[in-house]
Short mmCIF file of C-alpha atoms and ligand atoms in Angstrom, two decimals:
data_model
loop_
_atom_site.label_atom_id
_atom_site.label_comp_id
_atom_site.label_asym_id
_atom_site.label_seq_id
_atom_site.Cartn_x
_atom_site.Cartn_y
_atom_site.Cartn_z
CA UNK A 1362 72.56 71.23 81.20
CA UNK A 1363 69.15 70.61 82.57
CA UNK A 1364 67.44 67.05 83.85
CA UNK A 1365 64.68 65.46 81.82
CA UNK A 1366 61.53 65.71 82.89
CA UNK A 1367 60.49 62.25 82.49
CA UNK A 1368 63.13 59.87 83.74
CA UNK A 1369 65.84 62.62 85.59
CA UNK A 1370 69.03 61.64 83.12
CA UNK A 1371 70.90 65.40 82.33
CA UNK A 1372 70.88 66.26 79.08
CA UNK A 1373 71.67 69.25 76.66
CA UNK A 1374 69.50 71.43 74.55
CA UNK A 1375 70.40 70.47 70.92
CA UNK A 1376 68.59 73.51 69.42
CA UNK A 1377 68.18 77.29 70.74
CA UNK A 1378 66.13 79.12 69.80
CA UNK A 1379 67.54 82.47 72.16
CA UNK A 1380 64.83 84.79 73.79
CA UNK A 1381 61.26 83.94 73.16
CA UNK A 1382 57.99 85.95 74.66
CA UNK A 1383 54.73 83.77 75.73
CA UNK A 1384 53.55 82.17 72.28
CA UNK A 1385 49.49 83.12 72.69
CA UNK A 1386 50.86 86.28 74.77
CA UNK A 1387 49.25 88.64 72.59
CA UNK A 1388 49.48 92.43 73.67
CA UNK A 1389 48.22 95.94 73.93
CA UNK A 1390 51.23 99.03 73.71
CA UNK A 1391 50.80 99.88 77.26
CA UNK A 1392 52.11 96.37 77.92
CA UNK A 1393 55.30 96.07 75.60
CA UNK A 1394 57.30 97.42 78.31
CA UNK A 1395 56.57 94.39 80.56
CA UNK A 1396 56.75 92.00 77.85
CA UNK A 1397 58.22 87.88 79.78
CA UNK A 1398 60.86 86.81 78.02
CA UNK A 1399 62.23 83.27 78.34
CA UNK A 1400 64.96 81.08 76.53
CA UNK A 1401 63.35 78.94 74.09
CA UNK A 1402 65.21 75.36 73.83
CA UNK A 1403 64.96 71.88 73.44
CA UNK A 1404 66.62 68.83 74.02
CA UNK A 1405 66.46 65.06 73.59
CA UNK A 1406 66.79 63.25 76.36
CA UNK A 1407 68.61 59.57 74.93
CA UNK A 1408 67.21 57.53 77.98
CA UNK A 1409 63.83 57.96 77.92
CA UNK A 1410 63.22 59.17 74.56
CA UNK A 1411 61.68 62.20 75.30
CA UNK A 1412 62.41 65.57 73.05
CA UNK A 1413 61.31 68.60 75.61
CA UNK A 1414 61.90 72.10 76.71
CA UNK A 1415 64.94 72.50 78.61
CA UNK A 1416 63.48 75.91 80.30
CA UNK A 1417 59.88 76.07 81.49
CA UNK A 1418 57.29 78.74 81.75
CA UNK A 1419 55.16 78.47 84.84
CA UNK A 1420 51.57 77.73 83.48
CA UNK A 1421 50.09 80.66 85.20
CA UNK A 1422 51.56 82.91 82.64
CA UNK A 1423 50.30 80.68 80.01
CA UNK A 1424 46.66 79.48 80.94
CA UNK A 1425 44.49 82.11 82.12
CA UNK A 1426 41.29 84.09 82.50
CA UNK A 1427 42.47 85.82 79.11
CA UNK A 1428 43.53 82.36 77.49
CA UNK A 1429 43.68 83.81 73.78
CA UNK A 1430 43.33 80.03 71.72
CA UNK A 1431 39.75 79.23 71.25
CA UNK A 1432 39.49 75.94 69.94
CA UNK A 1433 36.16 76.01 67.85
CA UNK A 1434 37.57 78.72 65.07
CA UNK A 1435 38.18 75.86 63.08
CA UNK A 1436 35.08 74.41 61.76
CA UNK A 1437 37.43 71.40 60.15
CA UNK A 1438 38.94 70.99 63.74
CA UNK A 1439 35.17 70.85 65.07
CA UNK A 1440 35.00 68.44 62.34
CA UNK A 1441 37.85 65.86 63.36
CA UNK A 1442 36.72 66.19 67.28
CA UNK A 1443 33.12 65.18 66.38
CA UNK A 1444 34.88 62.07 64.53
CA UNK A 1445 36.99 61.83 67.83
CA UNK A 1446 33.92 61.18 70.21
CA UNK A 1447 32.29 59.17 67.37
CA UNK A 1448 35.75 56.43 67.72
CA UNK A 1449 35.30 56.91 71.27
CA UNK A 1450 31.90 55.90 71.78
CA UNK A 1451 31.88 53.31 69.35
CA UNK A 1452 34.92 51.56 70.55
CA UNK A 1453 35.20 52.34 74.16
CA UNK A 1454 32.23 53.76 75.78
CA UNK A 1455 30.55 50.11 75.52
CA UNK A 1456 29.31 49.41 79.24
CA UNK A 1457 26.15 51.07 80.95
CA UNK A 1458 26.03 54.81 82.11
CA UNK A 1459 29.47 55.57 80.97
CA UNK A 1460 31.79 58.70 81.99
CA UNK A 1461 34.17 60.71 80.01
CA UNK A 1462 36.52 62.95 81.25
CA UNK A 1463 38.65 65.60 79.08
CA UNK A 1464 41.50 67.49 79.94
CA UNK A 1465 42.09 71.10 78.29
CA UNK A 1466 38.63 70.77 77.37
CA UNK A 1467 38.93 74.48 75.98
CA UNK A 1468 35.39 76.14 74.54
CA UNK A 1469 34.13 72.23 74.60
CA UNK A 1470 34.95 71.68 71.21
CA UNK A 1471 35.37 67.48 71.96
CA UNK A 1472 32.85 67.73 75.33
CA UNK A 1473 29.52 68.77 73.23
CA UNK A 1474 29.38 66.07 71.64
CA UNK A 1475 28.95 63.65 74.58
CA UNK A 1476 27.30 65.92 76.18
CA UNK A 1477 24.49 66.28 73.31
CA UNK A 1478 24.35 62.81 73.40
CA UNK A 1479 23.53 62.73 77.39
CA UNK A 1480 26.51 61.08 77.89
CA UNK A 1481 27.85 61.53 82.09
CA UNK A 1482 31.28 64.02 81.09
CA UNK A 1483 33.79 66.23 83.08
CA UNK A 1484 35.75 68.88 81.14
CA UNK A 1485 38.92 70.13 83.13
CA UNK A 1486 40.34 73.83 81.57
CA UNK A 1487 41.99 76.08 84.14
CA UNK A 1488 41.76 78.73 81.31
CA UNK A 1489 38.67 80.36 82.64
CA UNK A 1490 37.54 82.24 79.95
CA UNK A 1491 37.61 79.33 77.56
CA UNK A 1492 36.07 76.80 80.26
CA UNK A 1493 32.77 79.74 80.40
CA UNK A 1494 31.73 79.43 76.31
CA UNK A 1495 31.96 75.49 77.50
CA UNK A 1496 29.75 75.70 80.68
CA UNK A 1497 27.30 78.21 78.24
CA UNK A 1498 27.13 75.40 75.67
CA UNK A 1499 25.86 72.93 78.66
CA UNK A 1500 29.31 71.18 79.08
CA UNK A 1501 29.84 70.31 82.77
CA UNK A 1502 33.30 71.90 83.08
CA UNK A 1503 35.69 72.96 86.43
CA UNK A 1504 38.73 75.28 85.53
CA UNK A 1505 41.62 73.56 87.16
CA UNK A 1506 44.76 72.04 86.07
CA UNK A 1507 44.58 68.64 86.15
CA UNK A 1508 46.83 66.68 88.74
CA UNK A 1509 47.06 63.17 90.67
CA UNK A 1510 45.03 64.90 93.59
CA UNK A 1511 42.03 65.93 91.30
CA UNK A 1512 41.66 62.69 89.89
CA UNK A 1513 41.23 61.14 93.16
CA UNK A 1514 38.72 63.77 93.90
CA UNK A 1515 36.96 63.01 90.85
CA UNK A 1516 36.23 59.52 91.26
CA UNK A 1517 35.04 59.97 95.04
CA UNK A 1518 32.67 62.29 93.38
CA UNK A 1519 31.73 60.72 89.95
CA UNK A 1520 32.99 57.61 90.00
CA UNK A 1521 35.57 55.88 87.61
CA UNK A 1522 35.75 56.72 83.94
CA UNK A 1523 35.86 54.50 80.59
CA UNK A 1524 37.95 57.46 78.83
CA UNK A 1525 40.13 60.09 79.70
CA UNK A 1526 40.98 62.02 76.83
CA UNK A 1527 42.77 65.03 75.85
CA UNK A 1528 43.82 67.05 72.56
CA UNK A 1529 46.70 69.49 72.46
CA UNK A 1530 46.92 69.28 76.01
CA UNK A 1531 49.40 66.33 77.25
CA UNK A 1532 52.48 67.91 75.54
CA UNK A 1533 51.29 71.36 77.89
CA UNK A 1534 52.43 69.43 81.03
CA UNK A 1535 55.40 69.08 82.12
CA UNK A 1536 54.41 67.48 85.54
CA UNK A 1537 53.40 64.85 83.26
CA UNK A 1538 53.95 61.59 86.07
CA UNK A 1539 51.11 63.49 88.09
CA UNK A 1540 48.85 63.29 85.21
CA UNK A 1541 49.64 59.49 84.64
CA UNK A 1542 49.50 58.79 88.15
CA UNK A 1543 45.72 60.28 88.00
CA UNK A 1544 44.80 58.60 84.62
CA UNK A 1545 45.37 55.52 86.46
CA UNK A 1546 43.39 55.90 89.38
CA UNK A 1547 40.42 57.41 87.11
CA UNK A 1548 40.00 54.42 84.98
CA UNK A 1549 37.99 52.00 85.06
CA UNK A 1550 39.73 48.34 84.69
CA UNK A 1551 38.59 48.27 80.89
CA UNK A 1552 38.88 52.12 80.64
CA UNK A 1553 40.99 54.59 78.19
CA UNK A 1554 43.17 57.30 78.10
CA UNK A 1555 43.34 58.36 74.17
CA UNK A 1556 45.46 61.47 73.74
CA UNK A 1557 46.64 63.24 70.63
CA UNK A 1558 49.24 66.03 70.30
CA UNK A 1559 51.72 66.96 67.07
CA UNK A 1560 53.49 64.15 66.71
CA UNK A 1561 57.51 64.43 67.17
CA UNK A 1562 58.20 61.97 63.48
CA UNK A 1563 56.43 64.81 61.39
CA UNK A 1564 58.62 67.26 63.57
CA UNK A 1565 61.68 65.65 62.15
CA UNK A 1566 60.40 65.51 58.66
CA UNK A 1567 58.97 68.03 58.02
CA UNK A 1568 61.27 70.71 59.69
CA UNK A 1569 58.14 71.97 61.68
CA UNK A 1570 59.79 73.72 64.15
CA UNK A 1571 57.25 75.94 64.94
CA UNK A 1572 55.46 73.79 66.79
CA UNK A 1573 58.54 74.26 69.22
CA UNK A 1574 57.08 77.08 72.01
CA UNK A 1575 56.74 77.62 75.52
CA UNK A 1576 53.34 75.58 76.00
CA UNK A 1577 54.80 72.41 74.13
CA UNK A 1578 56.75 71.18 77.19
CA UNK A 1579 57.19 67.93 75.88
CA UNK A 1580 57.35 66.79 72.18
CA UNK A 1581 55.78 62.50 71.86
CA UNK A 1582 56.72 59.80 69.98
CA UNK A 1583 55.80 55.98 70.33
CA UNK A 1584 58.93 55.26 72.49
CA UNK A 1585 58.44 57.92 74.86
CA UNK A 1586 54.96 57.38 75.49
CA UNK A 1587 55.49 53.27 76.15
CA UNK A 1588 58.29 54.82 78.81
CA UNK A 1589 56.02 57.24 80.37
CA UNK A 1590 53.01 54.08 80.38
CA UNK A 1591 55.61 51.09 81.88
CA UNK A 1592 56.47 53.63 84.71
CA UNK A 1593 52.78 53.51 86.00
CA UNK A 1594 51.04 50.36 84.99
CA UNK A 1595 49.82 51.30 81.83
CA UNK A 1596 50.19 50.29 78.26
CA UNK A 1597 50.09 51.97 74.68
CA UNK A 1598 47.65 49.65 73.06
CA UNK A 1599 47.22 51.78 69.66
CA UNK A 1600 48.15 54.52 67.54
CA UNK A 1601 46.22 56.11 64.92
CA UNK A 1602 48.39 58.91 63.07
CA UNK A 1603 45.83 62.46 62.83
CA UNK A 1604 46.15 64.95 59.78
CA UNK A 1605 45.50 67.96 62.29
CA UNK A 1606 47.96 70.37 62.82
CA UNK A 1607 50.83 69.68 60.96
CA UNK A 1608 50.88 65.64 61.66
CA UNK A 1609 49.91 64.21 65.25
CA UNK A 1610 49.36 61.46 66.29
CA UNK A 1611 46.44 60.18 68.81
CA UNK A 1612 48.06 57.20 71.67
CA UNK A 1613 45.55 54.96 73.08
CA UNK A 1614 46.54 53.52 76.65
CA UNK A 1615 45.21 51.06 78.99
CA UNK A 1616 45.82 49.68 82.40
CA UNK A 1617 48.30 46.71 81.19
CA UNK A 1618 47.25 43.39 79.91
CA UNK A 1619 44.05 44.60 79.64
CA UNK A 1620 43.93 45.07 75.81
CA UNK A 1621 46.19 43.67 73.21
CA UNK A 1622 49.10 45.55 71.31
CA UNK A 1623 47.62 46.54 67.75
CA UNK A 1624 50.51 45.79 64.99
CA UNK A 1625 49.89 49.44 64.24
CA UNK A 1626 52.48 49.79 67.42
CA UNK A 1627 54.80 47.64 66.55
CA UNK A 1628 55.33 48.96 63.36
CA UNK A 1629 55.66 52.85 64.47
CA UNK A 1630 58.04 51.90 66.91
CA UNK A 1631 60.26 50.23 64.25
CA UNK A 1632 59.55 53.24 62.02
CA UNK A 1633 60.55 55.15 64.72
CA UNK A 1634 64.03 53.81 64.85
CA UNK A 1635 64.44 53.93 61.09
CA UNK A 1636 63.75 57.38 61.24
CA UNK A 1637 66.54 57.69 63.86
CA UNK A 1638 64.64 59.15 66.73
CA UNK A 1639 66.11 57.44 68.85
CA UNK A 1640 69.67 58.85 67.91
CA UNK A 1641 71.40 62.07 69.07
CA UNK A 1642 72.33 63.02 65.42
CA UNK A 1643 68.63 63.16 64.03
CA UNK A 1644 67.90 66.41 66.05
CA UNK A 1645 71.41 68.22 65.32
CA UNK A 1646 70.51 67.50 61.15
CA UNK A 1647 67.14 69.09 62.44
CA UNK A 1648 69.08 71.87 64.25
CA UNK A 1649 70.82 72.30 60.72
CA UNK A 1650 67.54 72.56 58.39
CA UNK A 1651 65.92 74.85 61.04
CA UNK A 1652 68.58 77.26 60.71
CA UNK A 1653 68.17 76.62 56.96
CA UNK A 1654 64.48 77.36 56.78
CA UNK A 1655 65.09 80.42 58.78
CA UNK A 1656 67.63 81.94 56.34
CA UNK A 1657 65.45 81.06 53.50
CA UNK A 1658 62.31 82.83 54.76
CA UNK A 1659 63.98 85.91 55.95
CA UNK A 1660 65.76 86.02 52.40
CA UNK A 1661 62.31 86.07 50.46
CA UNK A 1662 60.87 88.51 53.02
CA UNK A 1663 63.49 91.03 52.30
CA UNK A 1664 63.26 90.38 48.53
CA UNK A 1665 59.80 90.96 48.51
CA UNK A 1666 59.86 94.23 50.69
CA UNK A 1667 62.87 95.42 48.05
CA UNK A 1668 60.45 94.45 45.13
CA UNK A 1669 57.67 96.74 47.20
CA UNK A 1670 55.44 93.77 47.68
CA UNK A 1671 53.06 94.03 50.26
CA UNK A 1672 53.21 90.39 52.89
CA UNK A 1673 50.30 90.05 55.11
CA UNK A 1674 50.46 87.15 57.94
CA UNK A 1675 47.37 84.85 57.73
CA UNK A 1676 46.54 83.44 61.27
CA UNK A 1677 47.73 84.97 64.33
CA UNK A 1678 48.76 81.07 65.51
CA UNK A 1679 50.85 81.06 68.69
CA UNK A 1680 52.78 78.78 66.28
CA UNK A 1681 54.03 81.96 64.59
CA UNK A 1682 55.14 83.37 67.74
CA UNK A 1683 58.67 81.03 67.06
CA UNK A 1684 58.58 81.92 63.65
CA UNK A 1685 58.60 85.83 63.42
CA UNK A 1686 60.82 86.00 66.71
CA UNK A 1687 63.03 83.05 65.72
CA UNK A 1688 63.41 84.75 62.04
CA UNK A 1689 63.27 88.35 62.78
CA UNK A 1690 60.15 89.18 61.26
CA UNK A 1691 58.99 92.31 62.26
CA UNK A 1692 56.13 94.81 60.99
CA UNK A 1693 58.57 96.11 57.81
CA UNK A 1694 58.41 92.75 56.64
CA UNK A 1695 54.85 91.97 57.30
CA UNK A 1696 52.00 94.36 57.59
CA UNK A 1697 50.03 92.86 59.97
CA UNK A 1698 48.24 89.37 60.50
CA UNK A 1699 45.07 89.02 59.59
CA UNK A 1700 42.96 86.56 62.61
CA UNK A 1701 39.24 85.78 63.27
CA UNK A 1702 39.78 85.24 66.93
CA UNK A 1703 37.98 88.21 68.46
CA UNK A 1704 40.44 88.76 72.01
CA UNK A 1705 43.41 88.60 69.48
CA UNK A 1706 41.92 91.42 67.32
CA UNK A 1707 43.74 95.09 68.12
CA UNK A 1708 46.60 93.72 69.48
CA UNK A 1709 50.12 92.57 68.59
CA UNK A 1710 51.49 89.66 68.23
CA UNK A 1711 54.50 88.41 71.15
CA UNK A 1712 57.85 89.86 71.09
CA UNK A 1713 58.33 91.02 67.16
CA UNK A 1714 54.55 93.22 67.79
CA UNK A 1715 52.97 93.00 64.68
CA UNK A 1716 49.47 94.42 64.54
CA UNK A 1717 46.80 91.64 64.46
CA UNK A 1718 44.00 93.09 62.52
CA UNK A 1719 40.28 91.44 61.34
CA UNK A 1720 39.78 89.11 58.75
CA UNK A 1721 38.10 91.37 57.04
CA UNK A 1722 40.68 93.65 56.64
CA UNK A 1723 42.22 91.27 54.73
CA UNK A 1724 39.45 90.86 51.81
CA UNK A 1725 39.08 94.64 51.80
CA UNK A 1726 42.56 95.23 50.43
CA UNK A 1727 44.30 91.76 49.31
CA UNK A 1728 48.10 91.81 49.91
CA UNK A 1729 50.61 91.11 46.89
CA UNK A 1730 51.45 87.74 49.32
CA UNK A 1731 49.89 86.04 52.64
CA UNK A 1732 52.55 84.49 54.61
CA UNK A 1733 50.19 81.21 55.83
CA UNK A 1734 51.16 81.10 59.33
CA UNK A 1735 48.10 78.59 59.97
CA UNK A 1736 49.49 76.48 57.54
CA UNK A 1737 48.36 73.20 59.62
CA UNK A 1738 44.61 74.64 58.46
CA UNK A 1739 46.11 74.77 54.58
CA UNK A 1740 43.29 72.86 53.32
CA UNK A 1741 40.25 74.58 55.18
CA UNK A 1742 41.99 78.25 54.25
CA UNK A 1743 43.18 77.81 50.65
CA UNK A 1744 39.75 76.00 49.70
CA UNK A 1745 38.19 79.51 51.20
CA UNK A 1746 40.49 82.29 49.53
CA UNK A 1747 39.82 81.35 46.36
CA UNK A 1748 39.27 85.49 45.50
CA UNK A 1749 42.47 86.20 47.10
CA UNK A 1750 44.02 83.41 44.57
CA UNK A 1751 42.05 84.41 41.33
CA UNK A 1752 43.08 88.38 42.22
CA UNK A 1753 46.79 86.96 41.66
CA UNK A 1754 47.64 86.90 45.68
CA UNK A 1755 49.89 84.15 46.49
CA UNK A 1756 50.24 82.04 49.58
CA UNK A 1757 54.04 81.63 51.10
CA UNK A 1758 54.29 78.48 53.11
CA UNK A 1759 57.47 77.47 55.37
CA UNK A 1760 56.77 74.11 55.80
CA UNK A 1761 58.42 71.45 54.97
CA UNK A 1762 60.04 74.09 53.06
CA UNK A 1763 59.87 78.05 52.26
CA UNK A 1764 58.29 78.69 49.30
CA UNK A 1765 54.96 79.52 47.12
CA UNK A 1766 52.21 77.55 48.09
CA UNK A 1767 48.35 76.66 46.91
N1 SAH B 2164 41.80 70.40 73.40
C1 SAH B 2164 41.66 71.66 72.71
C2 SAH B 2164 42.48 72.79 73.36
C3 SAH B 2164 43.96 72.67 73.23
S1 SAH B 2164 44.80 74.08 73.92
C4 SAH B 2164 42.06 71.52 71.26
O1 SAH B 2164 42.74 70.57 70.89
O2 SAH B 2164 41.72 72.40 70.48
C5 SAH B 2164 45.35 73.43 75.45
C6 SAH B 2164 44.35 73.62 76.56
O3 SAH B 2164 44.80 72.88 77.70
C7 SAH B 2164 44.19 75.07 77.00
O4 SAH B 2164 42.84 75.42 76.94
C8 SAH B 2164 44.77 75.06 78.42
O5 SAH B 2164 44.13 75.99 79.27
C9 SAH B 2164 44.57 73.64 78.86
N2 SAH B 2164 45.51 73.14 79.89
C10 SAH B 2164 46.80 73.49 80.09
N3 SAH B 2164 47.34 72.80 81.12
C11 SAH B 2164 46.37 71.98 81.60
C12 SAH B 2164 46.30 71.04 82.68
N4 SAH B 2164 47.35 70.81 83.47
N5 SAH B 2164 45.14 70.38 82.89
C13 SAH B 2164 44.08 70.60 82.07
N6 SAH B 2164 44.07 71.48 81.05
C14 SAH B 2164 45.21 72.17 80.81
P1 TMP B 2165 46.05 77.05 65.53
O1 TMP B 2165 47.01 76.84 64.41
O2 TMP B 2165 46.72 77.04 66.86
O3 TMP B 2165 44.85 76.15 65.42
O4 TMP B 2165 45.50 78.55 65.41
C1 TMP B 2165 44.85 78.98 64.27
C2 TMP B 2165 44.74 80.50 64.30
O5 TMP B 2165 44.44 80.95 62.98
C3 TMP B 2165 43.62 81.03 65.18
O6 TMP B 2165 44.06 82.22 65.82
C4 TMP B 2165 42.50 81.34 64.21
C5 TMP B 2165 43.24 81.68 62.95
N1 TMP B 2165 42.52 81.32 61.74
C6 TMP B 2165 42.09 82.34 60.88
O7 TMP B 2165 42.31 83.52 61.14
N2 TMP B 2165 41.42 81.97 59.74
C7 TMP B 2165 41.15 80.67 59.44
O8 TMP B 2165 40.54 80.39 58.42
C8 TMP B 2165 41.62 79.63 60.34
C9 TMP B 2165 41.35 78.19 60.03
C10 TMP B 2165 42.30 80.00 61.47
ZN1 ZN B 2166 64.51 61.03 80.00
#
């Protein structure tokens, strides 16, 4: 029994996943012995809508000077935040000398291209390291975690702003009232906050249930997010559903009555309650296909090792933290993972320690099978391992269900 974070009904976890380590928590030898440990579940909370953790992590163990997720590894993902700030500006950023401000602004992978475009911005990353390759790329950037009190400090400073965005970021904090509290005091009376983060509808359908770990505190869907906006003046005035990572989904909020509803709302909202997320039994059939896809996946894994295959991970995501601890796959299953992130390179991946090696190692000696952990970058990574293919390597996906893929 825990409280929800949003609206303080009690409510149960529906689905656990037992011990879990820190999902980007990757990790030399010399620290296995001091390894965090936390129990990984979720629950629905029937008042407020909201799916979340029912155990946090503090975010000091999460977001850090070694912060291991660098955003701009994905050229497509540099891609769709270019088109981001495009929709922005276009739509939004319409009177004089306008100001953006972004939270978990990471390497600057949305910020650069405002700030190419000399437009007044404010990145906020309390991972340090990440926040650096942003300030080295010209994006004005402080590394703190955003809060009520720093928005009131930013608008003594730079005034109000016509956006506040943020990407992968919202569904980090749990203290998620301060954050609305701020985004209304930040914004100007015609201003924005667009946000978008995996999307809680392609959760349910698709069985991703890795996007389940400890930085996903809290898990959106249309009804949640009109709660979260009544409770402090604001209102969800759009949605636009996103292809990234796996199926999310980008909210745009104003202060209310300043905008009208788009149909588009309306109509997720009703598709919202045909898909039944508004009902306790939708998350225990998900319970039931998660514990599904995890029998099927480590079946084939231990097939293939009997057959002598050799499995190579592709993409050290710290989605694939729930998956190989959740599933019990450990380095006799799968050889290593293969990653082009340099700080995740020579170390092993949370809890299961699997060796995270070079992309390169990868081409020099193909694997019989790459397990795609970075399957929400299928398109980008299948259009690019077209050798691998043509050699007669095969891609293994999980999701929505465990099988060959490509
Ligand atoms: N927006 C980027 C990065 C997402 S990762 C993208 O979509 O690729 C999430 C980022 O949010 C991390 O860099 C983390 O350090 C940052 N973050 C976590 N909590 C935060 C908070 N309270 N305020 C601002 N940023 C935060
Ligand atoms: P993400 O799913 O959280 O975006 O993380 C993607 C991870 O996968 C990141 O560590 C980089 C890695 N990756 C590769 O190794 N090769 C690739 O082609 C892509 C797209 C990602
Ligand atoms: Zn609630």
């Amino acid at each position: 029994m825990s409280v929800c974070l949003v609206c303080e009904t009690r409510i149960e976890p529906f689905l656990s996943f037992g011990k879990m380590p820190i999902a980007n928590g990757f990790l030399l030898p010399e620290q296995f012995r001091d390894e965090y440990f936390f129990e990984l579940k979720v629950a629905f909370c029937p008042n407020c809508r909201m799916v979340q953790l029912a155990e946090l992590v503090d975010r000091e163990r999460m977001f850090h000077e070694n912060y291991a997720f660098y955003s701009s590894t994905s050229v497509r993902m540099s891609e769709h935040f270019r088109r981001f700030a495009d929709w922005v500006r276009t739509n939004y950023l319409t009177e004089s000398d306008p100001f953006v401000v972004e939270i978990g602004s990471n390497d600057g992978i949305m910020m650069q291209n405002f700030a190419r475009a000399d437009i007044r911005h404010l990145g906020i990353e309390p991972s340090s390291n990440v926040a650096q390759v942003a300030r080295d790329k010209g994006i004005r950037t402080v590394s703190r975690f955003f809060d009520e009190d720093l928005a009131k400090s930013i608008v003594a400073e730079d005034g109000r702003a016509d956006a506040f965005l943020g990407a992968n970021v919202m569904c980090h904090i749990p203290y998620i009232h301060s954050v609305f509290a701020g985004v209304k005091t930040l914004l100007k009376p015609r201003g924005i906050l667009a946000f978008e983060d995996p999307y809680l509808g392609d959760i349910v359908e698709k069985t991703s249930y890795d996007q389940i770990y400890d930085e996903h505190a809290l898990y959106f869907s249309a009804a949640s997010v009109s709660y979260l906006a009544d409770r402090h003046g604001l209102e969800l005035i759009d949605v636009l559903p996103q292809p990234v990572h796996g199926g999310s989904m980008r909210y745009v909020l104003s202060h209310s009555g300043a905008y009208p509803i788009s149909d588009a709302v309306r109509a997720l909202r009703a598709k919202e309650e045909q898909l039944g997320l508004a009902k306790s039994e939708t998350y225990d059939r998900l319970r039931t296909s998660v514990e599904r896809s995890r029998d099927d996946l480590r079946a084939l894994l231990l097939t293939l090792k009997g057959d002598g295959k050799r499995v190579v991970g592709y993409g050290a995501t710290s989605k694939s933290t729930t998956v190989t601890n959740y599933c019990g796959i450990t380095p006799d299953l799968v050889e290593f993972i293969s990653d082009t992130t340099p700080i995740k390179q020579g170390k092993f991946s949370p809890g299961v320690h699997i060796p995270v090696r070079p992309y390169p190692e990868f081409v020099s000696r193909y694997p019989d099978f790459a397990l795609l952990f970075a399957w929400n970058h299928a398109d980008e990574i299948l259009a690019k391992e077209q050798a691998f293919q043509q050699a007669g390597g095969k891609f293994i996906g999980y999701v929505p269900k465990v099988g060959l893929c490509g």
